[in-house]
mmCIF file of C-alpha atoms in Angstrom:
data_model
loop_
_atom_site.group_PDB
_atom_site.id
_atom_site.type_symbol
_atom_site.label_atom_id
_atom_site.label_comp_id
_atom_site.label_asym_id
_atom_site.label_seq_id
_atom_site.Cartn_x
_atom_site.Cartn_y
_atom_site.Cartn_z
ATOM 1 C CA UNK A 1 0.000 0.000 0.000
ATOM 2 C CA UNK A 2 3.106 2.316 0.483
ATOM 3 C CA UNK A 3 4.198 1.865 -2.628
ATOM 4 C CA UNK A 4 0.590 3.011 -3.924
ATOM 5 C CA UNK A 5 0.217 5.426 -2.227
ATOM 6 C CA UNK A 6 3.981 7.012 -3.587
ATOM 7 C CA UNK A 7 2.971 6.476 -6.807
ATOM 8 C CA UNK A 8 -0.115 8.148 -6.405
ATOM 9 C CA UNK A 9 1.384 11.318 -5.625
ATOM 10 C CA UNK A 10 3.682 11.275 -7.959
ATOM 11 C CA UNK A 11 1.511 10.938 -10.560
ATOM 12 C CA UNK A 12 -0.431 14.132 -8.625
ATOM 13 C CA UNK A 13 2.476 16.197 -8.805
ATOM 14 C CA UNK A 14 2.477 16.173 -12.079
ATOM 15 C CA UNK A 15 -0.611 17.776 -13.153
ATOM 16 C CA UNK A 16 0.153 20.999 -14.512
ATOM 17 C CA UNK A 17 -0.624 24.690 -13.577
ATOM 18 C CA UNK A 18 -1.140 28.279 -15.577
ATOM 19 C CA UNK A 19 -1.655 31.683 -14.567
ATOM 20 C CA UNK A 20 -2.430 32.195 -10.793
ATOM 21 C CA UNK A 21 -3.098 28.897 -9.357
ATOM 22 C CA UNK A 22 -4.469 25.288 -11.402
ATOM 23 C CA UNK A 23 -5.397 22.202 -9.873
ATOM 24 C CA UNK A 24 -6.188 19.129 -12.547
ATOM 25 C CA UNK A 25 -8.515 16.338 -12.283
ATOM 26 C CA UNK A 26 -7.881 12.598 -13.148
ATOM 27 C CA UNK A 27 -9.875 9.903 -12.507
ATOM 28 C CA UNK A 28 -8.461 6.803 -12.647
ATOM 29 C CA UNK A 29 -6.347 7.516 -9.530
ATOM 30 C CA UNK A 30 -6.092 4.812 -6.699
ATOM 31 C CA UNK A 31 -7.197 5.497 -3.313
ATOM 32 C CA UNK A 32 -4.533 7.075 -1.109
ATOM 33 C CA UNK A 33 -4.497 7.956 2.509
ATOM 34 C CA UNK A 34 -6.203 11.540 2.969
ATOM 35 C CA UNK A 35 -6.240 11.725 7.192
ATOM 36 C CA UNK A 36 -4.201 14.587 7.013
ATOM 37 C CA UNK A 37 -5.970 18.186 7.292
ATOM 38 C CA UNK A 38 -6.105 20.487 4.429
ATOM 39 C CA UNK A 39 -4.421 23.849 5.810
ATOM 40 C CA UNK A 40 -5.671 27.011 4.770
ATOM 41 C CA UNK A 41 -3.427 29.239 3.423
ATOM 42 C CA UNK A 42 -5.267 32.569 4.238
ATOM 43 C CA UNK A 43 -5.992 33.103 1.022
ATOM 44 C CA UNK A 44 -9.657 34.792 -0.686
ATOM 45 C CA UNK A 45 -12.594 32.291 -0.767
ATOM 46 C CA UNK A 46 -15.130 32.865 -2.976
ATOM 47 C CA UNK A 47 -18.163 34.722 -1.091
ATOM 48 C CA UNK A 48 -21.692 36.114 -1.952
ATOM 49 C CA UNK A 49 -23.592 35.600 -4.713
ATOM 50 C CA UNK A 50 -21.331 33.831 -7.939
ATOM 51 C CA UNK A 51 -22.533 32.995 -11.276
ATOM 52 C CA UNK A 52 -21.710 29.932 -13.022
ATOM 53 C CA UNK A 53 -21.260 30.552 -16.790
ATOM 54 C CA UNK A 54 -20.715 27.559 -19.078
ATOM 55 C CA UNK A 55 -18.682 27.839 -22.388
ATOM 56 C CA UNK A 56 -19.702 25.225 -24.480
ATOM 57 C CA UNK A 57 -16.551 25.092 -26.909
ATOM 58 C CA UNK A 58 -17.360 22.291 -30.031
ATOM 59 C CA UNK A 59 -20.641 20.382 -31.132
ATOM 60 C CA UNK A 60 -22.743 19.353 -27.910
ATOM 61 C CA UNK A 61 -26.055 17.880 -28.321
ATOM 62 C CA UNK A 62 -29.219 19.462 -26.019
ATOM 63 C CA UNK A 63 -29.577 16.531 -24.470
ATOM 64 C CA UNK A 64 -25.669 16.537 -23.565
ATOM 65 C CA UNK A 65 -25.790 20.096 -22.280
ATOM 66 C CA UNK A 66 -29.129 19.373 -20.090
ATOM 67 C CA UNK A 67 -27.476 17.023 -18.364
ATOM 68 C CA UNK A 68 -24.504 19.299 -17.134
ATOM 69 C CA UNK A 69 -27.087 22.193 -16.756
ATOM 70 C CA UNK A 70 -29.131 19.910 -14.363
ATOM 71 C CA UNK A 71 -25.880 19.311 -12.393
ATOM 72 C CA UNK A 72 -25.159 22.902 -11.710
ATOM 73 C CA UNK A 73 -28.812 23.615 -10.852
ATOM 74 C CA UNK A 74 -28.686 20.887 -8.406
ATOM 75 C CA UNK A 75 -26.024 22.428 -6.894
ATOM 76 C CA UNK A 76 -28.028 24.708 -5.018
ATOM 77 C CA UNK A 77 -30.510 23.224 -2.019
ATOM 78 C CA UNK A 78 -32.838 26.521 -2.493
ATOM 79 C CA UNK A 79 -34.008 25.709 -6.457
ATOM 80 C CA UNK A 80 -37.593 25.557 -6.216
ATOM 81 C CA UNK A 81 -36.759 22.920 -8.270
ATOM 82 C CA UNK A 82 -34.854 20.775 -5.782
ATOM 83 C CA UNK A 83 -38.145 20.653 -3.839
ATOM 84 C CA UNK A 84 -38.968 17.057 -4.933
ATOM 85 C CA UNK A 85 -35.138 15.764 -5.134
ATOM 86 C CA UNK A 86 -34.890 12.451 -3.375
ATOM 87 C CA UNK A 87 -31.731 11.950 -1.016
ATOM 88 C CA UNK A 88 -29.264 11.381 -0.626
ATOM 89 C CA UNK A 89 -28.697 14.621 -3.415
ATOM 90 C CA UNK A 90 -25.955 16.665 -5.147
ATOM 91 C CA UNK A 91 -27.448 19.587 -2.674
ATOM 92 C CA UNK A 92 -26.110 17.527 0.472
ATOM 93 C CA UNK A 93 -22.875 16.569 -1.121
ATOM 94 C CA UNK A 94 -22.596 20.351 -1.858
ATOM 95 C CA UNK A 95 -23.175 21.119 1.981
ATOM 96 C CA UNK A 96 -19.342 19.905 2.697
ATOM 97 C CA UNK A 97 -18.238 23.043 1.226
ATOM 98 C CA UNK A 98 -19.839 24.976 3.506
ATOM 99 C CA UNK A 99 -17.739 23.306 6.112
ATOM 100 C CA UNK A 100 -15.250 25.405 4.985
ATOM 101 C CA UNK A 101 -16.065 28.659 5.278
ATOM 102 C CA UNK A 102 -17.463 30.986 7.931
ATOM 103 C CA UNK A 103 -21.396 31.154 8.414
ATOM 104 C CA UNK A 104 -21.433 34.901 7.058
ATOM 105 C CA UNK A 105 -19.472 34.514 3.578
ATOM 106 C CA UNK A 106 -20.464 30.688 2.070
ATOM 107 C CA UNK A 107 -21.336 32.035 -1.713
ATOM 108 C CA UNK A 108 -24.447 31.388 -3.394
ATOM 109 C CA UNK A 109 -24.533 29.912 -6.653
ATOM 110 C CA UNK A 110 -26.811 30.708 -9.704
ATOM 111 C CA UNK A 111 -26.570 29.437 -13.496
ATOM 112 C CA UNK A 112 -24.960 32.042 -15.644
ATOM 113 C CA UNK A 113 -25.067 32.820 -19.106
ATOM 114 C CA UNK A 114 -24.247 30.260 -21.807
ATOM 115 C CA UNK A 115 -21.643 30.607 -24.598
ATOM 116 C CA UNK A 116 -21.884 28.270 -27.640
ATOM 117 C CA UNK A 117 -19.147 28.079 -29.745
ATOM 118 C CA UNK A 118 -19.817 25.212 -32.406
ATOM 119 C CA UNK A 119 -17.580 25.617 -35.105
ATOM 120 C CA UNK A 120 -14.500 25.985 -32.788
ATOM 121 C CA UNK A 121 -12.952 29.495 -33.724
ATOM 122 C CA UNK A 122 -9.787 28.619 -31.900
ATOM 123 C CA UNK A 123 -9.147 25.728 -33.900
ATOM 124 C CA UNK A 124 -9.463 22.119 -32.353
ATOM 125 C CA UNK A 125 -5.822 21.980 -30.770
ATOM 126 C CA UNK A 126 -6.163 24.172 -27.583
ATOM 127 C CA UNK A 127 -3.187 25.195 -25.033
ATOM 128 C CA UNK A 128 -3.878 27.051 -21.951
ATOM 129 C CA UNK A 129 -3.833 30.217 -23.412
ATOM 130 C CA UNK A 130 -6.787 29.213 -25.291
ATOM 131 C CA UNK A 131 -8.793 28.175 -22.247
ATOM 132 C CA UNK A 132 -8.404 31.624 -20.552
ATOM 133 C CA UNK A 133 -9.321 33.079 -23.659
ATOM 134 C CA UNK A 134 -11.925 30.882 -23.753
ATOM 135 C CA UNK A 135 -13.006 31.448 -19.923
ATOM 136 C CA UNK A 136 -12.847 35.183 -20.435
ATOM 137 C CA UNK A 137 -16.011 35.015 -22.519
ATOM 138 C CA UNK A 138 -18.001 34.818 -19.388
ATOM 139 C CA UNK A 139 -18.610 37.113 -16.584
ATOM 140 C CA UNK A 140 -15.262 39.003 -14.991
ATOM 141 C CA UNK A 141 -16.429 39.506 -11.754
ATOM 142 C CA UNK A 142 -18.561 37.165 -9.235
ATOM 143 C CA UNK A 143 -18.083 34.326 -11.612
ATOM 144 C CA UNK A 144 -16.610 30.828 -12.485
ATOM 145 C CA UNK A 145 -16.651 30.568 -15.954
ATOM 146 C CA UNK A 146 -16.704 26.643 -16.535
ATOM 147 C CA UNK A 147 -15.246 25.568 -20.877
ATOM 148 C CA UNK A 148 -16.383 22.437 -21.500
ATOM 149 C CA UNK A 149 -14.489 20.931 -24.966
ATOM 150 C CA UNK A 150 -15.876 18.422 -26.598
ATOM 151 C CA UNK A 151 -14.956 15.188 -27.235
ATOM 152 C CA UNK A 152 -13.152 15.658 -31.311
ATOM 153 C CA UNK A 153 -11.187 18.712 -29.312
ATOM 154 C CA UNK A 154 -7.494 18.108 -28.285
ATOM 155 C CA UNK A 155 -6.442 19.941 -24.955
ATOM 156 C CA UNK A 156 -2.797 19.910 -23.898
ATOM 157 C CA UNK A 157 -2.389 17.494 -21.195
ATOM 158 C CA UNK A 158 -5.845 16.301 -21.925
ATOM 159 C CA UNK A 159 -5.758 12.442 -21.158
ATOM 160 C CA UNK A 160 -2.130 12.171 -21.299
ATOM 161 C CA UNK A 161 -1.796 14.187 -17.205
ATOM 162 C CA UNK A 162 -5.444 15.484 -17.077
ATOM 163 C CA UNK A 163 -9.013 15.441 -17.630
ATOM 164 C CA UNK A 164 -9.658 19.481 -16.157
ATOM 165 C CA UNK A 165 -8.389 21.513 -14.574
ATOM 166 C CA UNK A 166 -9.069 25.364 -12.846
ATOM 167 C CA UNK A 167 -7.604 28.607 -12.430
ATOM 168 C CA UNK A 168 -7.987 32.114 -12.181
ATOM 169 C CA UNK A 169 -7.572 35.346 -14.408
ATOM 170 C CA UNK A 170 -7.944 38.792 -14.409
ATOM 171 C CA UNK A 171 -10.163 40.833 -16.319
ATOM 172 C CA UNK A 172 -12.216 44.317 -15.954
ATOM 173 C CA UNK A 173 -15.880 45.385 -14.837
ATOM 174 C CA UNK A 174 -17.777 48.161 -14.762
ATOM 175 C CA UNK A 175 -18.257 49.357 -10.900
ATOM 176 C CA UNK A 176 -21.518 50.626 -9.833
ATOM 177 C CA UNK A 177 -20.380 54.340 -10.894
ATOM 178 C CA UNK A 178 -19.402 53.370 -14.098
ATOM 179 C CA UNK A 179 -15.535 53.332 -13.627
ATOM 180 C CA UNK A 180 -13.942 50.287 -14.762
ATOM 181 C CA UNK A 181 -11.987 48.017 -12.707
ATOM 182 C CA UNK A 182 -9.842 44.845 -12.516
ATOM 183 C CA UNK A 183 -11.345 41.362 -11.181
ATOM 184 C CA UNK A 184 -10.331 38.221 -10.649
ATOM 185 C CA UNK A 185 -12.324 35.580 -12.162
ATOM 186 C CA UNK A 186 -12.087 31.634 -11.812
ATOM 187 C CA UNK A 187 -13.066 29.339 -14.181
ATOM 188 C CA UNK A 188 -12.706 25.906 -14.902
ATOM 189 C CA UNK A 189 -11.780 23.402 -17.824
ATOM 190 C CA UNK A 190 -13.703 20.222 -18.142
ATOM 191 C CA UNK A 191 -13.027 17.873 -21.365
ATOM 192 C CA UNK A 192 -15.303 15.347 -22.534
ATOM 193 C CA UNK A 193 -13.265 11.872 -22.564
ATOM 194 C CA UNK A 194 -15.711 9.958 -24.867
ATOM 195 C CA UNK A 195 -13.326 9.434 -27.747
ATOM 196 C CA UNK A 196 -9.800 10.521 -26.610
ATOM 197 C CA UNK A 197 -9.151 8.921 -23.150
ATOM 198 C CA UNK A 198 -12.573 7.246 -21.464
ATOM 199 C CA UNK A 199 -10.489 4.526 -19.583
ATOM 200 C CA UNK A 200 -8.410 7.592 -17.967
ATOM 201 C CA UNK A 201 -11.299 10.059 -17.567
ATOM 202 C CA UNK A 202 -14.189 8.306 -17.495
ATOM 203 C CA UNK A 203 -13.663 5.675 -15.360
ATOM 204 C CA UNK A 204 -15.434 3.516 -13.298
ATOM 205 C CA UNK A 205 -17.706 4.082 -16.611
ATOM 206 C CA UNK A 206 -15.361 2.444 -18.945
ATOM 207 C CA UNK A 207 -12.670 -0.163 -18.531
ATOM 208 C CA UNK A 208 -9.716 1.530 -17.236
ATOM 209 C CA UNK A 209 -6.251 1.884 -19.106
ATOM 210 C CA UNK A 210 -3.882 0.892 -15.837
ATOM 211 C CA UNK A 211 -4.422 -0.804 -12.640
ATOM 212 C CA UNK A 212 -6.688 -3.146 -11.521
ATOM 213 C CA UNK A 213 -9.297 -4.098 -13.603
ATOM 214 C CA UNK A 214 -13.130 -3.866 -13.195
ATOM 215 C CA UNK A 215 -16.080 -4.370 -15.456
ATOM 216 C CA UNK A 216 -17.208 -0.595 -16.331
ATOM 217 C CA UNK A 217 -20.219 0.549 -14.640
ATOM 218 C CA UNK A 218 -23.414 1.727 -16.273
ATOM 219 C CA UNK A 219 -23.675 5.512 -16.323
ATOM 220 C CA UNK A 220 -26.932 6.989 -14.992
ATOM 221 C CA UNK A 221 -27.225 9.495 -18.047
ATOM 222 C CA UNK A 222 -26.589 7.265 -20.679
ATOM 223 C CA UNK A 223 -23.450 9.005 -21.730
ATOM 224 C CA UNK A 224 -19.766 7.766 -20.955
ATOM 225 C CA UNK A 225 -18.272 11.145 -22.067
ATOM 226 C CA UNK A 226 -20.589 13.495 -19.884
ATOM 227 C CA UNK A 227 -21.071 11.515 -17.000
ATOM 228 C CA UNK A 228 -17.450 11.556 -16.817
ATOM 229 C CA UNK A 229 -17.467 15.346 -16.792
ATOM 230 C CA UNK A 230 -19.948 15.768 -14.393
ATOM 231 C CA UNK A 231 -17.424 13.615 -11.828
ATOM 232 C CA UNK A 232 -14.476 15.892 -12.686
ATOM 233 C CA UNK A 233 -17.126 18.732 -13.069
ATOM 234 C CA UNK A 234 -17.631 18.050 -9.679
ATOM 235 C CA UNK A 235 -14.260 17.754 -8.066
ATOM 236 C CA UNK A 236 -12.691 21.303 -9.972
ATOM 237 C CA UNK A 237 -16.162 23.111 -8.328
ATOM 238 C CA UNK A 238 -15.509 21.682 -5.175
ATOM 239 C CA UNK A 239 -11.622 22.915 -5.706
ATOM 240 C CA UNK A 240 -12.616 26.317 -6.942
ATOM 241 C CA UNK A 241 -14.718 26.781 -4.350
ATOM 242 C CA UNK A 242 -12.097 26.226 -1.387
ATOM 243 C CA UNK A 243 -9.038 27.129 -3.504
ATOM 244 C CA UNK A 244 -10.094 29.380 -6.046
ATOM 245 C CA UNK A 245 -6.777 31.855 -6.225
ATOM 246 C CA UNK A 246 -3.980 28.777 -5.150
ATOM 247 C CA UNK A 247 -3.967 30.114 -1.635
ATOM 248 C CA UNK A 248 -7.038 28.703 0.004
ATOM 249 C CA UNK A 249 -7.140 25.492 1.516
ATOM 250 C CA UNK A 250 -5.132 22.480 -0.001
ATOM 251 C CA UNK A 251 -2.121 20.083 1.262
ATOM 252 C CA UNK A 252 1.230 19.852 -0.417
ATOM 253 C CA UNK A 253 2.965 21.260 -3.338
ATOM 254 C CA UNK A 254 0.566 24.452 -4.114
ATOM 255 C CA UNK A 255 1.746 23.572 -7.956
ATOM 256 C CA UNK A 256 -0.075 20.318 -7.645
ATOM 257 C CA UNK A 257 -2.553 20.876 -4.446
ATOM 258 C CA UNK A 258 -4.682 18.141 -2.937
ATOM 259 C CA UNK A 259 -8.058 19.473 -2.754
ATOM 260 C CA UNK A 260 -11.112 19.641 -1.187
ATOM 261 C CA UNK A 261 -12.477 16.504 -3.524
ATOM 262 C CA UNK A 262 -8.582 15.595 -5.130
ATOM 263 C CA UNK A 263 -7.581 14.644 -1.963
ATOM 264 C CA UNK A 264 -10.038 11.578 -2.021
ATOM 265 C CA UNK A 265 -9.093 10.273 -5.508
ATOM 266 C CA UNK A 266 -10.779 7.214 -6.982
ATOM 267 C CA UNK A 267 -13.269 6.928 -3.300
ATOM 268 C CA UNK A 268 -17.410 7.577 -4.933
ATOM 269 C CA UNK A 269 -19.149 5.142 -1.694
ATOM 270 C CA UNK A 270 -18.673 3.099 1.415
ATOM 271 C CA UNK A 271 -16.011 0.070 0.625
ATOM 272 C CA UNK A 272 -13.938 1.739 -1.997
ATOM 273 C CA UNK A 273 -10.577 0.422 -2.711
ATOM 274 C CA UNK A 274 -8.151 0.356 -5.540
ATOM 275 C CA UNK A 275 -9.859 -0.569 -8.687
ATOM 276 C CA UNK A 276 -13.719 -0.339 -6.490
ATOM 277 C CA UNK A 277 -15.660 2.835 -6.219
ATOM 278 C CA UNK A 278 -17.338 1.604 -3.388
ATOM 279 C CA UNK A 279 -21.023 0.104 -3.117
ATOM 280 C CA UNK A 280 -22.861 2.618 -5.019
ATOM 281 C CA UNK A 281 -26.815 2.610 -5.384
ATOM 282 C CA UNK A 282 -28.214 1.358 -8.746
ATOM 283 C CA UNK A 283 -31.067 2.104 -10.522
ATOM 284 C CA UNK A 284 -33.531 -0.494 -10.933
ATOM 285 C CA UNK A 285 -34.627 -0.138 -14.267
ATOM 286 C CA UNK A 286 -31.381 1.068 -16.330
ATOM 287 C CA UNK A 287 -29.024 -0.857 -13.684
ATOM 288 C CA UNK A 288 -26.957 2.602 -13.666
ATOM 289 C CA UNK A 289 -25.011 3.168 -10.920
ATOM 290 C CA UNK A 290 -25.213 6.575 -9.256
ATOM 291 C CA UNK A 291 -24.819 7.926 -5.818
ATOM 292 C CA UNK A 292 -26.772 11.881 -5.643
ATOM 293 C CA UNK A 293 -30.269 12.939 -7.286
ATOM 294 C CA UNK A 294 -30.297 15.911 -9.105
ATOM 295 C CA UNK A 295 -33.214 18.621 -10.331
ATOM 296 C CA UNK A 296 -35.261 16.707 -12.916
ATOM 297 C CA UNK A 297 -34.776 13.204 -12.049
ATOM 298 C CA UNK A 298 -31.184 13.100 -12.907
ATOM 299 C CA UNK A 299 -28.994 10.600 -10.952
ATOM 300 C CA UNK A 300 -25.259 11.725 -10.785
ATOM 301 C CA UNK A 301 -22.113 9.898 -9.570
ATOM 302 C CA UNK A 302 -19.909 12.535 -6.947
ATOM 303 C CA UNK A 303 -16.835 12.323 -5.908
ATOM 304 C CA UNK A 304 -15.906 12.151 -2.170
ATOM 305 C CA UNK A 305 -15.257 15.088 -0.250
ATOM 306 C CA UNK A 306 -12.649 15.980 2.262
ATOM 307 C CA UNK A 307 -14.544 16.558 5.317
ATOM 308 C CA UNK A 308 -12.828 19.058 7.623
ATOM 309 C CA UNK A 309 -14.884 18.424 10.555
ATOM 310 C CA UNK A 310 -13.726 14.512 10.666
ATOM 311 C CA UNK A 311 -10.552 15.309 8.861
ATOM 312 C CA UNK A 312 -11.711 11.969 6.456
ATOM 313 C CA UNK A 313 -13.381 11.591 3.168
ATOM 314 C CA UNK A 314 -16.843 12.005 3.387
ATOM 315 C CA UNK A 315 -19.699 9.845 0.800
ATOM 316 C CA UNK A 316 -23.149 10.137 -0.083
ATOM 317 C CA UNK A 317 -23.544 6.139 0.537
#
């Protein structure tokens, strides 16, 4: 298990970074031991009331972009449209980010504006530059601008050291007397896995490329490639939220932080272990595995969460 474990992080420490502070997801990592606390680093959390805009860079279906829509929606336990949500939900999984922060400044989320960008005007090969460019097309202030590629675009480091990733910018708003003024935004990068890397970022809904080996599990939307973005989806909001500038809470190297969800790779339910994401509810009917309702009936799979309060990773089931 040491040996694991070492491994692990040294596949974590290679994840790459831009601009202020970048923290990458990928999710065919093995469990590791996360008992140790994340410090906080007195850095700016995010606070009040935050948009989430989604750039939707490439050709997505509407049933594809529903399905991330629902996920952000479901984010928040005061949508009138949460009101009939079964548990356990993404709502209560959100809740362990409020562990973080004081009673007074835990933002509020909304859903943004949407971007749509089908015929790629950047080209198909992206670098980082090109995601900040791309992230810069939503709000500059009070936001997290969220670029979601899709699955014929190439990323650097996409599948090869990461399936997302998130950062911060700086750009410039208008102030309430009109001046303008420079803001620090933070947005996230999510890729869609379906055709490039689904046994890296994907898993446990495809066969993974290393380690032990599993049959792939049936994902609750019907779609390999987004379900698998909704799970790093999941773990970069959870990041952003608690380390959105690179000097908010995280453990180790603040080039390759463990995060608030990071720091409990490859753990989705109770039993988890190398190779298992743990004894997750399935749906009778589809036999899709899933552990949080969303707003419209969706079922989700979530990450664990680092759990400050028991200084553990904390499921849904």
């Amino acid at each position: 298990m040491a040996s694991s474990t070492h491994f692990i992080l040294q596949v974590l420490l290679v994840f790459s970074i831009f601009h202020l502070s970048f923290a990458s997801r990928r999710l065919t990592e093995l469990v590791t031991d996360s008992s140790t606390l994340l410090q906080y680093h007195n850095g700016a959390l995010l606070s009040g009331k935050i948009s989430i805009n989604l750039i939707w860079y490439g050709n997505f279906k509407p049933s594809q972009k529903a399905i991330i829509t629902d996920f952000m929606t479901s984010l928040s336990s005061s949508s009138t449209s949460l009101k009939s949500e079964t548990e356990p939900s993404v709502a209560t999984w959100w809740k362990t980010t409020d562990k973080y922060y004081s009673k007074t400044n835990k933002p509020s989320f909304k859903l943004g504006k949407q971007v749509s960008d089908p015929d790629c005007s950047l080209g198909k090969t992206l670098k980082d530059k090109h995601l900040i460019q791309l992230a810069a097309r939503g709000g500059q202030a009070d936001a997290i601008n969220v670029v979601l590629t899709a699955h014929d675009v190439a990323v650097d480091g996409f599948c090869s050291s990461r399936c997302g990733t998130h950062g911060s910018s700086s750009g410039l708003s208008k102030s309430a007397n009109g001046k303008r003024k420079n803001n620090k935004f933070a947005y996230i990068w999510v890729g869609n896995s379906e055709t490039q890397c689904p046994g890296q970022c994907a898993w446990p809904f495809h066969q993974p490329i290393y380690g032990p080996q599993s049959a792939p599990l049936i994902a609750p939307n019907n779609d390999v490639g987004l379900d698998g973005m909704v799970i790093n989806l999941a773990s970069l909001m959870a990041g952003t939220a608690t380390n959105p500038f690179g000097n908010g809470y995280y453990q180790g190297d603040a080039n390759a932080p463990l995060e608030a969800a990071s720091a409990c790779p490859g753990v989705y339910a109770k039993g988890a272990y190398p190779g298992y994401a743990g004894d997750l509810l399935v749906d009778s009917t589809t036999g899709a595995s899933y552990n949080a309702h969303g707003t419209n009936g969706r079922k989700y799979l979530l990450p664990a969460m680092f759990d400050p309060s028991t200084s553990s990773c904390s499921t849904l089931v």
